[in-house]
């Protein structure tokens, strides 16, 4: 009886492993690029510090500072190019030395191709490196079960207006 049970269990496990293998082969890879427009000041600010350590200046290099962001995302570096969606979420300066920030961002698509779908970006970002790589941990809609990575590169910084543009390349596998 016990043996019979174990045999059945093995059969079930084998079948589960087989079906996982079969569906894995249906994964497709999508690569896409979106451009984040960061406004750190002015009437249309899109990145705002909302919390931090009492008595400290709330800055990107001060451990414990929490930013909320809602950046417009476009198809090219030009702010007036086609809107792809929004980059909504949090940045938390999570390195005691102020070098790393923890990124928790949803790409909320509103373009024709991916309207209503999201990608979830999460991980530590070495703020001062030319290329920052962060993991893509999941998604919704067309990106259900997505997994992959995203790179961020700063293309333009206008210190006078506190405006910058970042290129975000995403590579994900999903069903
Ligand atoms: C801020 O946004 C408003 C509404 O979209 C727009 O009319 C205005 O020109 C923007 N101001 C700046 C400085 O970008
Ligand atoms: C995206 O979906 C919303 C809600 O369903 C709809 O109002 C909007 O027109 C759609 N946008 C595009 C570009 O398809
Ligand atoms: C992002 O994509 C662009 C366009 O394909 C490419 O030129 C650039 O090197 C990519 N960046 C990274 C970090 O791979």
Coordinates of N, CA, C and O and ligand atoms in Angstrom, one line a residue:
X1 N 0.8 -1.2 0.0 CA 0.0 0.0 0.0 C 0.9 1.3 0.0 O 0.7 2.1 -0.9
X2 N 1.8 1.3 1.0 CA 2.8 2.4 1.0 C 3.6 2.5 -0.3 O 3.8 3.5 -0.8
X3 N 4.0 1.3 -0.7 CA 4.7 1.3 -2.0 C 3.9 1.8 -3.2 O 4.4 2.6 -4.0
X4 N 2.7 1.4 -3.2 CA 1.7 1.8 -4.2 C 1.6 3.4 -4.2 O 1.7 4.0 -5.2
X5 N 1.5 3.9 -3.0 CA 1.4 5.3 -2.8 C 2.6 6.1 -3.3 O 2.5 7.0 -4.1
X6 N 3.8 5.5 -3.0 CA 5.1 6.1 -3.4 C 5.2 6.1 -4.9 O 5.6 7.0 -5.6
X7 N 4.8 4.9 -5.5 CA 4.8 4.8 -7.0 C 3.9 5.8 -7.6 O 4.3 6.5 -8.6
X8 N 2.7 6.0 -7.0 CA 1.8 7.0 -7.6 C 2.4 8.4 -7.5 O 2.3 9.2 -8.4
X9 N 3.0 8.6 -6.3 CA 3.6 10.0 -6.1 C 4.7 10.2 -7.1 O 4.7 11.3 -7.7
X10 N 5.5 9.2 -7.3 CA 6.6 9.4 -8.3 C 6.0 9.7 -9.7 O 6.5 10.5 -10.4
X11 N 4.9 9.0 -10.0 CA 4.3 9.2 -11.3 C 3.8 10.6 -11.4 O 4.0 11.3 -12.4
X12 N 3.1 11.1 -10.4 CA 2.6 12.5 -10.3 C 3.8 13.5 -10.5 O 3.7 14.4 -11.3
X13 N 4.9 13.2 -9.7 CA 6.0 14.1 -9.7 C 6.6 14.2 -11.1 O 7.0 15.2 -11.6
X14 N 6.7 13.0 -11.7 CA 7.3 12.9 -13.1 C 6.5 13.7 -14.0 O 7.0 14.4 -14.9
X15 N 5.2 13.5 -13.9 CA 4.3 14.2 -14.8 C 4.3 15.7 -14.6 O 4.4 16.4 -15.6
X16 N 4.4 16.1 -13.3 CA 4.5 17.5 -13.0 C 5.8 18.1 -13.6 O 5.8 19.2 -14.3
X17 N 6.9 17.4 -13.5 CA 8.2 17.9 -14.0 C 8.1 17.9 -15.6 O 8.5 18.9 -16.2
X18 N 7.4 16.9 -16.2 CA 7.3 16.9 -17.6 C 6.5 18.1 -18.1 O 6.8 18.8 -19.0
X19 N 5.3 18.3 -17.4 CA 4.4 19.4 -17.9 C 5.1 20.8 -17.7 O 4.9 21.7 -18.5
X20 N 5.9 20.9 -16.6 CA 6.6 22.2 -16.4 C 7.6 22.4 -17.5 O 7.7 23.5 -18.1
X21 N 8.3 21.3 -17.9 CA 9.2 21.4 -19.0 C 8.5 21.8 -20.3 O 9.0 22.6 -21.1
X22 N 7.3 21.2 -20.5 CA 6.6 21.5 -21.8 C 6.2 22.9 -21.9 O 6.3 23.5 -22.9
X23 N 5.7 23.5 -20.7 CA 5.2 24.9 -20.8 C 6.4 25.8 -20.9 O 6.3 26.9 -21.5
X24 N 7.5 25.5 -20.2 CA 8.7 26.3 -20.2 C 9.1 26.6 -21.7 O 9.5 27.7 -22.0
X25 N 8.9 25.7 -22.6 CA 9.4 25.9 -23.9 C 8.4 26.9 -24.7 O 8.7 27.3 -25.7
X26 N 7.3 27.2 -24.0 CA 6.4 28.1 -24.7 C 6.7 29.6 -24.3 O 6.1 30.5 -24.7
X27 N 7.8 29.7 -23.4 CA 8.2 31.1 -23.0 C 8.7 31.9 -24.2 O 9.4 31.3 -25.1
X28 N 8.3 33.1 -24.3 CA 8.8 33.9 -25.4 C 9.6 35.1 -24.8 O 9.4 35.5 -23.6
X29 N 10.6 35.5 -25.5 CA 11.4 36.6 -25.1 C 11.0 37.9 -25.7 O 10.7 38.0 -26.9
X30 N 10.8 39.0 -24.9 CA 10.5 40.3 -25.4 C 11.6 41.3 -24.9 O 12.0 41.3 -23.8
X31 N 12.1 42.1 -25.9 CA 13.0 43.1 -25.6 C 12.3 44.4 -25.9 O 11.7 44.5 -27.0
X32 N 12.4 45.4 -25.0 CA 11.8 46.7 -25.3 C 12.6 47.8 -24.6 O 13.3 47.5 -23.7
X33 N 12.5 49.0 -25.2 CA 13.2 50.1 -24.6 C 12.2 51.3 -24.3 O 11.3 51.6 -25.2
X34 N 12.2 51.8 -23.1 CA 11.4 53.0 -22.8 C 12.3 54.1 -22.2 O 13.3 53.8 -21.7
X35 N 11.8 55.3 -22.3 CA 12.6 56.4 -21.8 C 11.9 57.1 -20.6 O 10.7 57.5 -20.8
X36 N 12.6 57.1 -19.5 CA 12.0 57.7 -18.3 C 12.4 59.2 -18.3 O 13.5 59.6 -18.5
X37 N 11.4 60.1 -18.0 CA 11.6 61.5 -17.9 C 11.5 61.9 -16.4 O 10.4 61.8 -15.9
X38 N 12.6 62.2 -15.8 CA 12.6 62.6 -14.4 C 12.6 64.1 -14.2 O 13.5 64.8 -14.7
X39 N 11.6 64.6 -13.4 CA 11.6 66.0 -13.1 C 11.8 66.1 -11.6 O 10.9 65.7 -10.8
X40 N 12.9 66.6 -11.2 CA 13.2 66.6 -9.7 C 12.8 67.9 -9.1 O 12.9 68.1 -7.8
X41 N 12.3 68.9 -9.9 CA 11.9 70.2 -9.3 C 10.9 70.8 -10.3 O 10.7 70.2 -11.4
X42 N 10.3 71.9 -9.9 CA 9.4 72.6 -10.8 C 7.9 72.2 -10.5 O 7.6 71.3 -9.7
X43 N 7.0 72.8 -11.3 CA 5.6 72.6 -11.1 C 5.2 71.1 -11.4 O 4.1 70.7 -10.9
X44 N 5.9 70.5 -12.3 CA 5.5 69.1 -12.6 C 6.5 68.0 -12.1 O 6.8 67.1 -12.8
X45 N 7.0 68.2 -10.9 CA 7.9 67.3 -10.3 C 7.4 65.9 -10.3 O 6.2 65.6 -10.0
X46 N 8.2 64.9 -10.7 CA 7.8 63.5 -10.8 C 8.5 62.6 -9.9 O 8.3 61.4 -9.9
X47 N 9.5 63.1 -9.1 CA 10.2 62.3 -8.1 C 10.3 63.1 -6.9 O 10.9 64.2 -6.9
X48 N 9.7 62.7 -5.8 CA 9.6 63.5 -4.6 C 10.0 62.7 -3.3 O 9.5 61.6 -3.1
X49 N 10.9 63.3 -2.5 CA 11.2 62.6 -1.2 C 10.0 62.7 -0.3 O 9.5 63.8 -0.1
X50 N 9.5 61.6 0.3 CA 8.4 61.7 1.2 C 8.7 61.3 2.6 O 7.9 61.5 3.5
X51 N 9.9 60.7 2.8 CA 10.2 60.3 4.2 C 11.7 60.1 4.2 O 12.4 60.0 3.2
X52 N 12.2 60.2 5.4 CA 13.7 60.1 5.6 C 14.0 60.1 7.1 O 13.1 60.2 7.9
X53 N 15.3 60.1 7.4 CA 15.7 60.1 8.8 C 15.6 61.5 9.4 O 16.1 62.4 8.7
X54 N 14.9 61.6 10.5 CA 14.7 62.9 11.1 C 16.1 63.6 11.4 O 17.1 62.9 11.8
X55 N 16.2 64.9 11.0 CA 17.4 65.6 11.3 C 18.4 65.5 10.2 O 19.4 66.2 10.2
X56 N 18.1 64.7 9.2 CA 19.0 64.5 8.0 C 18.4 65.2 6.8 O 17.1 65.2 6.7
X57 N 19.2 65.6 5.9 CA 18.6 66.1 4.6 C 18.2 64.9 3.8 O 18.8 63.9 3.8
X58 N 17.0 65.0 3.2 CA 16.5 63.9 2.4 C 17.0 64.0 1.0 O 16.5 64.8 0.2
X59 N 18.0 63.2 0.7 CA 18.7 63.3 -0.6 C 18.9 61.8 -1.1 O 18.8 60.9 -0.3
X60 N 19.3 61.7 -2.4 CA 19.5 60.4 -3.0 C 20.7 59.7 -2.3 O 20.8 58.5 -2.4
X61 N 21.6 60.5 -1.7 CA 22.8 59.8 -1.1 C 22.6 59.6 0.4 O 23.5 59.2 1.1
X62 N 21.5 60.1 1.0 CA 21.3 59.9 2.4 C 20.5 58.6 2.7 O 19.3 58.5 2.3
X63 N 21.2 57.6 3.3 CA 20.5 56.4 3.7 C 19.1 56.7 4.4 O 19.0 57.6 5.2
X64 N 18.1 55.9 4.0 CA 16.8 56.0 4.6 C 15.9 56.9 3.9 O 14.7 57.0 4.3
X65 N 16.3 57.6 2.8 CA 15.4 58.5 2.2 C 14.5 57.7 1.2 O 15.0 56.9 0.4
X66 N 13.2 58.0 1.3 CA 12.2 57.3 0.4 C 11.6 58.3 -0.6 O 11.1 59.4 -0.2
X67 N 11.7 58.0 -1.8 CA 11.1 58.8 -2.9 C 9.9 58.1 -3.5 O 10.0 56.9 -3.7
X68 N 8.9 58.9 -3.9 CA 7.8 58.3 -4.7 C 8.0 59.0 -6.1 O 8.3 60.1 -6.2
X69 N 7.7 58.1 -7.1 CA 7.9 58.6 -8.4 C 6.8 58.2 -9.4 O 6.1 57.2 -9.1
X70 N 6.5 59.1 -10.3 CA 5.5 58.8 -11.4 C 6.0 59.5 -12.6 O 5.6 60.7 -12.9
X71 N 6.9 58.9 -13.3 CA 7.6 59.5 -14.5 C 6.8 59.2 -15.8 O 6.3 58.0 -16.0
X72 N 6.7 60.1 -16.7 CA 6.2 59.8 -18.0 C 7.2 58.9 -18.7 O 8.4 59.2 -18.6
X73 N 6.7 57.9 -19.5 CA 7.6 57.1 -20.3 C 7.3 57.3 -21.8 O 6.1 57.3 -22.1
X74 N 8.3 57.4 -22.6 CA 8.1 57.7 -24.0 C 8.9 56.7 -24.8 O 9.7 56.0 -24.3
X75 N 8.6 56.7 -26.1 CA 9.2 55.7 -27.1 C 10.6 56.1 -27.5 O 11.4 55.3 -28.0
X76 N 10.9 57.4 -27.4 CA 12.2 57.9 -27.8 C 12.7 58.9 -26.7 O 11.8 59.2 -25.8
X77 N 13.9 59.3 -26.7 CA 14.4 60.2 -25.6 C 13.6 61.6 -25.6 O 13.7 62.3 -24.6
X78 N 13.0 61.9 -26.7 CA 12.2 63.2 -26.8 C 10.9 63.1 -26.0 O 10.1 62.2 -26.2
X79 N 10.8 64.1 -25.1 CA 9.6 64.1 -24.2 C 8.3 64.1 -25.0 O 7.3 63.7 -24.5
X80 N 8.4 64.7 -26.2 CA 7.2 64.9 -27.0 C 6.9 63.6 -27.9 O 6.0 63.7 -28.7
X81 N 7.7 62.6 -27.8 CA 7.5 61.4 -28.6 C 6.3 60.6 -28.0 O 5.8 61.0 -27.0
X82 N 6.0 59.5 -28.7 CA 4.8 58.7 -28.3 C 4.9 58.3 -26.9 O 5.9 57.8 -26.4
X83 N 3.8 58.5 -26.1 CA 3.7 58.0 -24.7 C 3.5 56.5 -24.7 O 2.7 56.0 -25.4
X84 N 4.4 55.9 -23.8 CA 4.3 54.4 -23.7 C 3.6 54.0 -22.4 O 2.9 53.0 -22.3
X85 N 3.7 54.9 -21.4 CA 3.1 54.6 -20.1 C 3.7 55.4 -19.0 O 4.2 56.5 -19.3
X86 N 3.7 54.9 -17.8 CA 4.2 55.6 -16.6 C 5.1 54.7 -15.9 O 4.9 53.5 -15.8
X87 N 6.1 55.3 -15.2 CA 7.0 54.6 -14.3 C 6.7 55.0 -12.9 O 7.0 56.0 -12.5
X88 N 5.9 54.1 -12.2 CA 5.4 54.5 -10.9 C 5.9 53.6 -9.8 O 5.9 52.3 -9.9
X89 N 6.4 54.2 -8.7 CA 6.9 53.4 -7.6 C 7.7 54.2 -6.6 O 7.5 55.4 -6.4
X90 N 8.7 53.5 -6.1 CA 9.5 54.0 -5.0 C 11.0 53.8 -5.3 O 11.4 52.8 -5.9
X91 N 11.8 54.8 -4.8 CA 13.2 54.6 -4.6 C 13.6 54.8 -3.2 O 13.1 55.7 -2.6
X92 N 14.4 53.9 -2.6 CA 14.8 54.0 -1.2 C 16.3 53.9 -1.1 O 16.9 52.9 -1.6
X93 N 16.9 55.0 -0.6 CA 18.4 54.9 -0.5 C 18.7 53.9 0.6 O 18.4 54.1 1.8
X94 N 19.2 52.8 0.1 CA 19.3 51.6 1.0 C 20.8 51.2 1.3 O 21.0 50.3 2.1
X95 N 21.7 52.0 0.8 CA 23.1 51.7 1.1 C 23.5 52.7 2.2 O 23.2 53.9 2.1
X96 N 24.1 52.2 3.3 CA 24.5 53.2 4.4 C 25.4 54.2 3.9 O 25.4 55.4 4.4
X97 N 26.2 53.8 2.9 CA 27.2 54.8 2.3 C 26.5 55.7 1.2 O 27.2 56.5 0.6
X98 N 25.2 55.5 1.0 CA 24.5 56.3 0.0 C 24.7 56.0 -1.4 O 24.2 56.7 -2.3
X99 N 25.4 54.9 -1.7 CA 25.7 54.6 -3.1 C 24.6 53.8 -3.8 O 24.3 54.0 -5.0
X100 N 23.9 52.9 -3.0 CA 22.9 52.1 -3.6 C 21.5 52.6 -3.3 O 21.2 53.0 -2.1
X101 N 20.6 52.5 -4.3 CA 19.2 52.8 -4.0 C 18.4 51.5 -4.3 O 18.7 50.8 -5.3
X102 N 17.3 51.3 -3.6 CA 16.5 50.2 -3.9 C 15.3 50.7 -4.8 O 14.7 51.6 -4.4
X103 N 15.2 50.0 -5.9 CA 14.2 50.4 -6.9 C 13.0 49.5 -6.8 O 13.2 48.3 -6.9
X104 N 11.8 50.1 -6.7 CA 10.6 49.3 -6.8 C 9.6 50.0 -7.7 O 8.9 51.0 -7.3
X105 N 9.7 49.7 -9.0 CA 9.0 50.5 -10.0 C 8.1 49.6 -10.8 O 8.5 48.5 -11.3
X106 N 6.9 50.0 -11.1 CA 6.0 49.4 -12.1 C 6.1 50.2 -13.4 O 5.9 51.4 -13.3
X107 N 6.3 49.5 -14.5 CA 6.1 50.1 -15.8 C 4.6 49.9 -16.1 O 4.2 48.7 -16.2
X108 N 3.8 50.9 -16.1 CA 2.4 50.8 -16.4 C 2.1 51.2 -17.8 O 2.2 52.4 -18.1
X109 N 1.9 50.2 -18.7 CA 1.8 50.5 -20.1 C 0.5 51.1 -20.4 O -0.6 50.6 -19.9
X110 N 0.5 52.1 -21.3 CA -0.8 52.6 -21.9 C -0.7 52.7 -23.4 O -1.7 53.2 -24.0
X111 N 0.4 52.2 -24.0 CA 0.4 52.2 -25.5 C -0.4 51.1 -26.1 O -0.9 50.2 -25.3
X112 N -0.6 51.1 -27.4 CA -1.5 50.2 -28.0 C -1.1 48.7 -27.8 O -1.9 47.9 -27.4
X113 N 0.2 48.4 -27.9 CA 0.7 47.1 -27.8 C 0.5 46.4 -26.5 O 0.1 45.3 -26.4
X114 N 0.7 47.2 -25.4 CA 0.8 46.6 -24.0 C -0.2 47.3 -23.1 O -0.1 47.1 -21.9
X115 N -1.2 48.0 -23.6 CA -2.1 48.8 -22.8 C -2.7 47.9 -21.7 O -3.3 46.9 -21.9
X116 N -2.6 48.4 -20.4 CA -3.1 47.7 -19.3 C -2.2 46.7 -18.7 O -2.4 46.2 -17.6
X117 N -1.1 46.3 -19.4 CA -0.1 45.4 -18.8 C 0.9 46.1 -18.0 O 1.1 47.4 -18.1
X118 N 1.6 45.4 -17.1 CA 2.6 46.0 -16.3 C 3.8 45.1 -16.2 O 3.7 43.9 -16.4
X119 N 5.0 45.7 -15.9 CA 6.2 45.0 -15.6 C 6.7 45.5 -14.2 O 6.6 46.7 -14.0
X120 N 7.1 44.6 -13.4 CA 7.5 45.0 -12.0 C 9.0 44.9 -11.9 O 9.6 43.8 -12.0
X121 N 9.6 46.0 -11.6 CA 11.1 46.1 -11.5 C 11.5 46.2 -10.0 O 10.9 47.0 -9.3
X122 N 12.4 45.4 -9.6 CA 12.8 45.4 -8.2 C 14.2 45.0 -8.0 O 14.6 44.0 -8.5
X123 N 15.0 45.8 -7.3 CA 16.3 45.4 -6.9 C 17.2 46.6 -6.6 O 16.7 47.8 -6.6
X124 N 18.4 46.3 -6.2 CA 19.3 47.4 -5.8 C 19.9 48.0 -7.1 O 20.2 47.3 -8.0
X125 N 20.1 49.3 -7.1 CA 20.7 50.0 -8.2 C 21.9 50.8 -7.7 O 21.8 51.6 -6.8
X126 N 23.0 50.5 -8.4 CA 24.2 51.3 -8.1 C 24.1 52.7 -8.8 O 24.4 52.8 -9.9
X127 N 23.6 53.6 -8.0 CA 23.1 54.9 -8.6 C 24.2 55.6 -9.4 O 23.8 56.3 -10.3
X128 N 25.4 55.5 -9.1 CA 26.4 56.3 -9.8 C 27.2 55.6 -10.9 O 28.2 56.1 -11.4
X129 N 26.7 54.4 -11.2 CA 27.3 53.6 -12.3 C 26.6 54.0 -13.6 O 25.5 54.4 -13.7
X130 N 27.4 54.0 -14.7 CA 26.9 54.4 -16.0 C 25.7 53.5 -16.4 O 24.7 54.0 -16.9
X131 N 25.8 52.2 -16.2 CA 24.7 51.3 -16.5 C 24.3 50.6 -15.2 O 25.1 50.0 -14.5
X132 N 23.0 50.8 -14.9 CA 22.5 50.1 -13.7 C 21.6 49.0 -14.1 O 20.7 49.2 -14.9
X133 N 21.9 47.8 -13.6 CA 21.0 46.6 -14.0 C 20.2 46.2 -12.8 O 20.7 46.1 -11.7
X134 N 18.9 46.1 -13.0 CA 17.9 45.7 -12.0 C 17.1 44.6 -12.5 O 16.8 44.5 -13.7
X135 N 16.6 43.7 -11.6 CA 15.8 42.6 -12.1 C 14.4 43.0 -12.4 O 13.8 43.9 -11.8
X136 N 13.8 42.3 -13.3 CA 12.3 42.4 -13.5 C 11.7 41.1 -12.9 O 12.1 40.0 -13.3
X137 N 10.9 41.3 -11.9 CA 10.5 40.1 -11.1 C 9.2 39.5 -11.5 O 8.9 38.4 -11.2
X138 N 8.3 40.3 -12.2 CA 7.1 39.8 -12.6 C 6.3 40.8 -13.5 O 6.9 41.8 -13.9
X139 N 5.1 40.5 -13.8 CA 4.3 41.4 -14.6 C 2.9 41.0 -14.6 O 2.5 40.0 -14.0
X140 N 2.1 41.7 -15.3 CA 0.6 41.4 -15.4 C 0.2 41.5 -16.9 O 1.0 42.1 -17.7
X141 N -1.0 41.1 -17.2 CA -1.5 41.2 -18.6 C -0.7 40.4 -19.5 O -0.4 39.2 -19.3
X142 N -0.1 41.1 -20.5 CA 0.7 40.3 -21.5 C 2.0 39.9 -20.9 O 2.7 39.1 -21.5
X143 N 2.3 40.4 -19.7 CA 3.6 40.0 -19.1 C 3.4 39.1 -17.9 O 4.3 39.1 -17.0
X144 N 2.3 38.4 -17.8 CA 2.1 37.4 -16.7 C 3.3 36.5 -16.6 O 3.8 36.0 -17.6
X145 N 3.8 36.3 -15.4 CA 4.9 35.4 -15.0 C 6.3 35.9 -15.6 O 7.2 35.1 -15.7
X146 N 6.3 37.2 -16.0 CA 7.5 37.7 -16.6 C 8.7 37.6 -15.7 O 8.5 37.8 -14.5
X147 N 9.9 37.4 -16.2 CA 11.1 37.4 -15.5 C 12.2 37.9 -16.4 O 12.2 37.5 -17.6
X148 N 13.1 38.7 -15.9 CA 14.2 39.1 -16.7 C 15.0 40.2 -16.0 O 15.1 40.2 -14.8
X149 N 15.5 41.2 -16.8 CA 16.3 42.2 -16.2 C 16.1 43.5 -17.0 O 15.6 43.5 -18.2
X150 N 16.5 44.6 -16.4 CA 16.4 45.9 -17.1 C 17.7 46.7 -16.8 O 18.2 46.5 -15.7
X151 N 18.1 47.4 -17.8 CA 19.3 48.3 -17.6 C 18.8 49.8 -17.7 O 17.9 50.1 -18.4
X152 N 19.4 50.6 -16.9 CA 19.1 52.0 -16.9 C 20.4 52.8 -17.2 O 21.4 52.5 -16.6
X153 N 20.3 53.7 -18.1 CA 21.4 54.6 -18.5 C 20.9 56.0 -18.6 O 19.9 56.3 -19.2
X154 N 21.6 56.9 -17.9 CA 21.2 58.3 -18.0 C 21.7 58.9 -19.3 O 22.9 58.9 -19.6
X155 N 20.8 59.4 -20.1 CA 21.2 60.0 -21.4 C 21.4 61.5 -21.4 O 22.1 62.0 -22.2
X156 N 20.7 62.1 -20.5 CA 20.7 63.6 -20.5 C 20.4 64.1 -19.0 O 19.5 63.5 -18.4
X157 N 21.2 65.1 -18.6 CA 20.9 65.7 -17.3 C 21.0 67.2 -17.5 O 22.0 67.7 -18.0
X158 N 19.8 67.9 -17.2 CA 19.8 69.3 -17.3 C 19.8 69.8 -15.9 O 18.7 69.9 -15.3
X159 N 21.0 70.2 -15.4 CA 21.1 70.5 -14.0 C 20.3 71.8 -13.7 O 19.8 72.0 -12.6
X160 N 20.2 72.7 -14.7 CA 19.5 74.0 -14.4 C 18.0 73.8 -14.1 O 17.4 74.4 -13.3
X161 N 17.4 72.8 -14.8 CA 15.9 72.6 -14.6 C 15.6 71.3 -13.8 O 14.5 70.9 -13.7
X162 N 16.7 70.6 -13.3 CA 16.6 69.4 -12.6 C 15.8 68.3 -13.4 O 14.9 67.6 -12.9
X163 N 16.1 68.3 -14.7 CA 15.4 67.3 -15.6 C 16.4 66.3 -16.1 O 17.6 66.7 -16.4
X164 N 16.1 65.0 -16.2 CA 17.0 64.1 -16.8 C 16.2 63.0 -17.5 O 15.0 62.8 -17.3
X165 N 16.8 62.4 -18.5 CA 16.2 61.3 -19.3 C 17.0 60.1 -19.1 O 18.3 60.1 -19.2
X166 N 16.4 59.0 -18.9 CA 17.0 57.7 -18.7 C 16.5 56.7 -19.7 O 15.3 56.6 -19.9
X167 N 17.4 55.9 -20.3 CA 17.0 54.8 -21.2 C 16.9 53.6 -20.4 O 17.8 53.2 -19.6
X168 N 15.8 52.9 -20.5 CA 15.6 51.6 -19.8 C 15.3 50.5 -20.9 O 14.4 50.5 -21.6
X169 N 16.3 49.6 -20.9 CA 16.2 48.4 -21.8 C 15.7 47.3 -21.0 O 16.3 46.9 -20.0
X170 N 14.6 46.6 -21.4 CA 14.1 45.5 -20.7 C 14.2 44.2 -21.5 O 13.9 44.3 -22.7
X171 N 14.6 43.2 -20.9 CA 14.6 41.8 -21.6 C 13.8 40.9 -20.6 O 14.2 40.8 -19.5
X172 N 12.7 40.4 -21.1 CA 11.9 39.5 -20.2 C 11.5 38.2 -21.0 O 11.3 38.3 -22.2
X173 N 11.4 37.1 -20.2 CA 10.7 35.9 -20.8 C 9.4 35.9 -20.1 O 9.2 36.2 -18.9
X174 N 8.4 35.5 -20.9 CA 7.0 35.4 -20.4 C 6.2 34.5 -21.3 O 6.7 34.2 -22.4
X175 N 5.0 34.2 -20.9 CA 4.2 33.3 -21.8 C 3.5 34.1 -22.9 O 3.3 35.3 -22.8
Ligands
LIG1 C1 3.4 71.4 -16.3 O1 2.3 70.6 -16.7 C2 1.3 71.4 -17.2 C3 0.1 70.5 -17.5 O2 0.4 69.4 -18.2 C4 1.8 72.2 -18.5 O3 0.7 73.0 -19.0 C5 3.0 73.0 -18.1 O4 3.5 73.6 -19.3 C6 4.0 72.2 -17.4 N1 5.1 73.1 -16.9 C7 6.4 72.8 -17.2 C8 7.3 73.8 -16.6 O5 6.8 71.9 -17.8
LIG2 C1 -6.1 51.6 -23.2 O1 -7.2 51.1 -22.4 C2 -8.0 52.0 -21.9 C3 -9.0 51.3 -21.0 O2 -9.5 50.1 -21.5 C4 -8.7 52.8 -23.1 O3 -9.5 53.8 -22.6 C5 -7.6 53.4 -23.9 O4 -8.2 54.0 -25.1 C6 -6.6 52.4 -24.4 N1 -5.5 53.0 -25.1 C7 -5.0 52.5 -26.2 C8 -3.8 53.3 -26.8 O5 -5.4 51.5 -26.8
LIG3 C1 20.0 49.6 -24.8 O1 19.5 49.5 -26.1 C2 20.1 50.4 -27.0 C3 19.3 50.3 -28.3 O2 19.2 49.0 -28.7 C4 21.6 50.1 -27.1 O3 22.2 51.0 -28.0 C5 22.2 50.2 -25.8 O4 23.6 49.8 -25.8 C6 21.5 49.3 -24.8 N1 22.1 49.5 -23.4 C7 22.6 48.5 -22.7 C8 23.1 48.8 -21.4 O5 22.6 47.3 -23.1

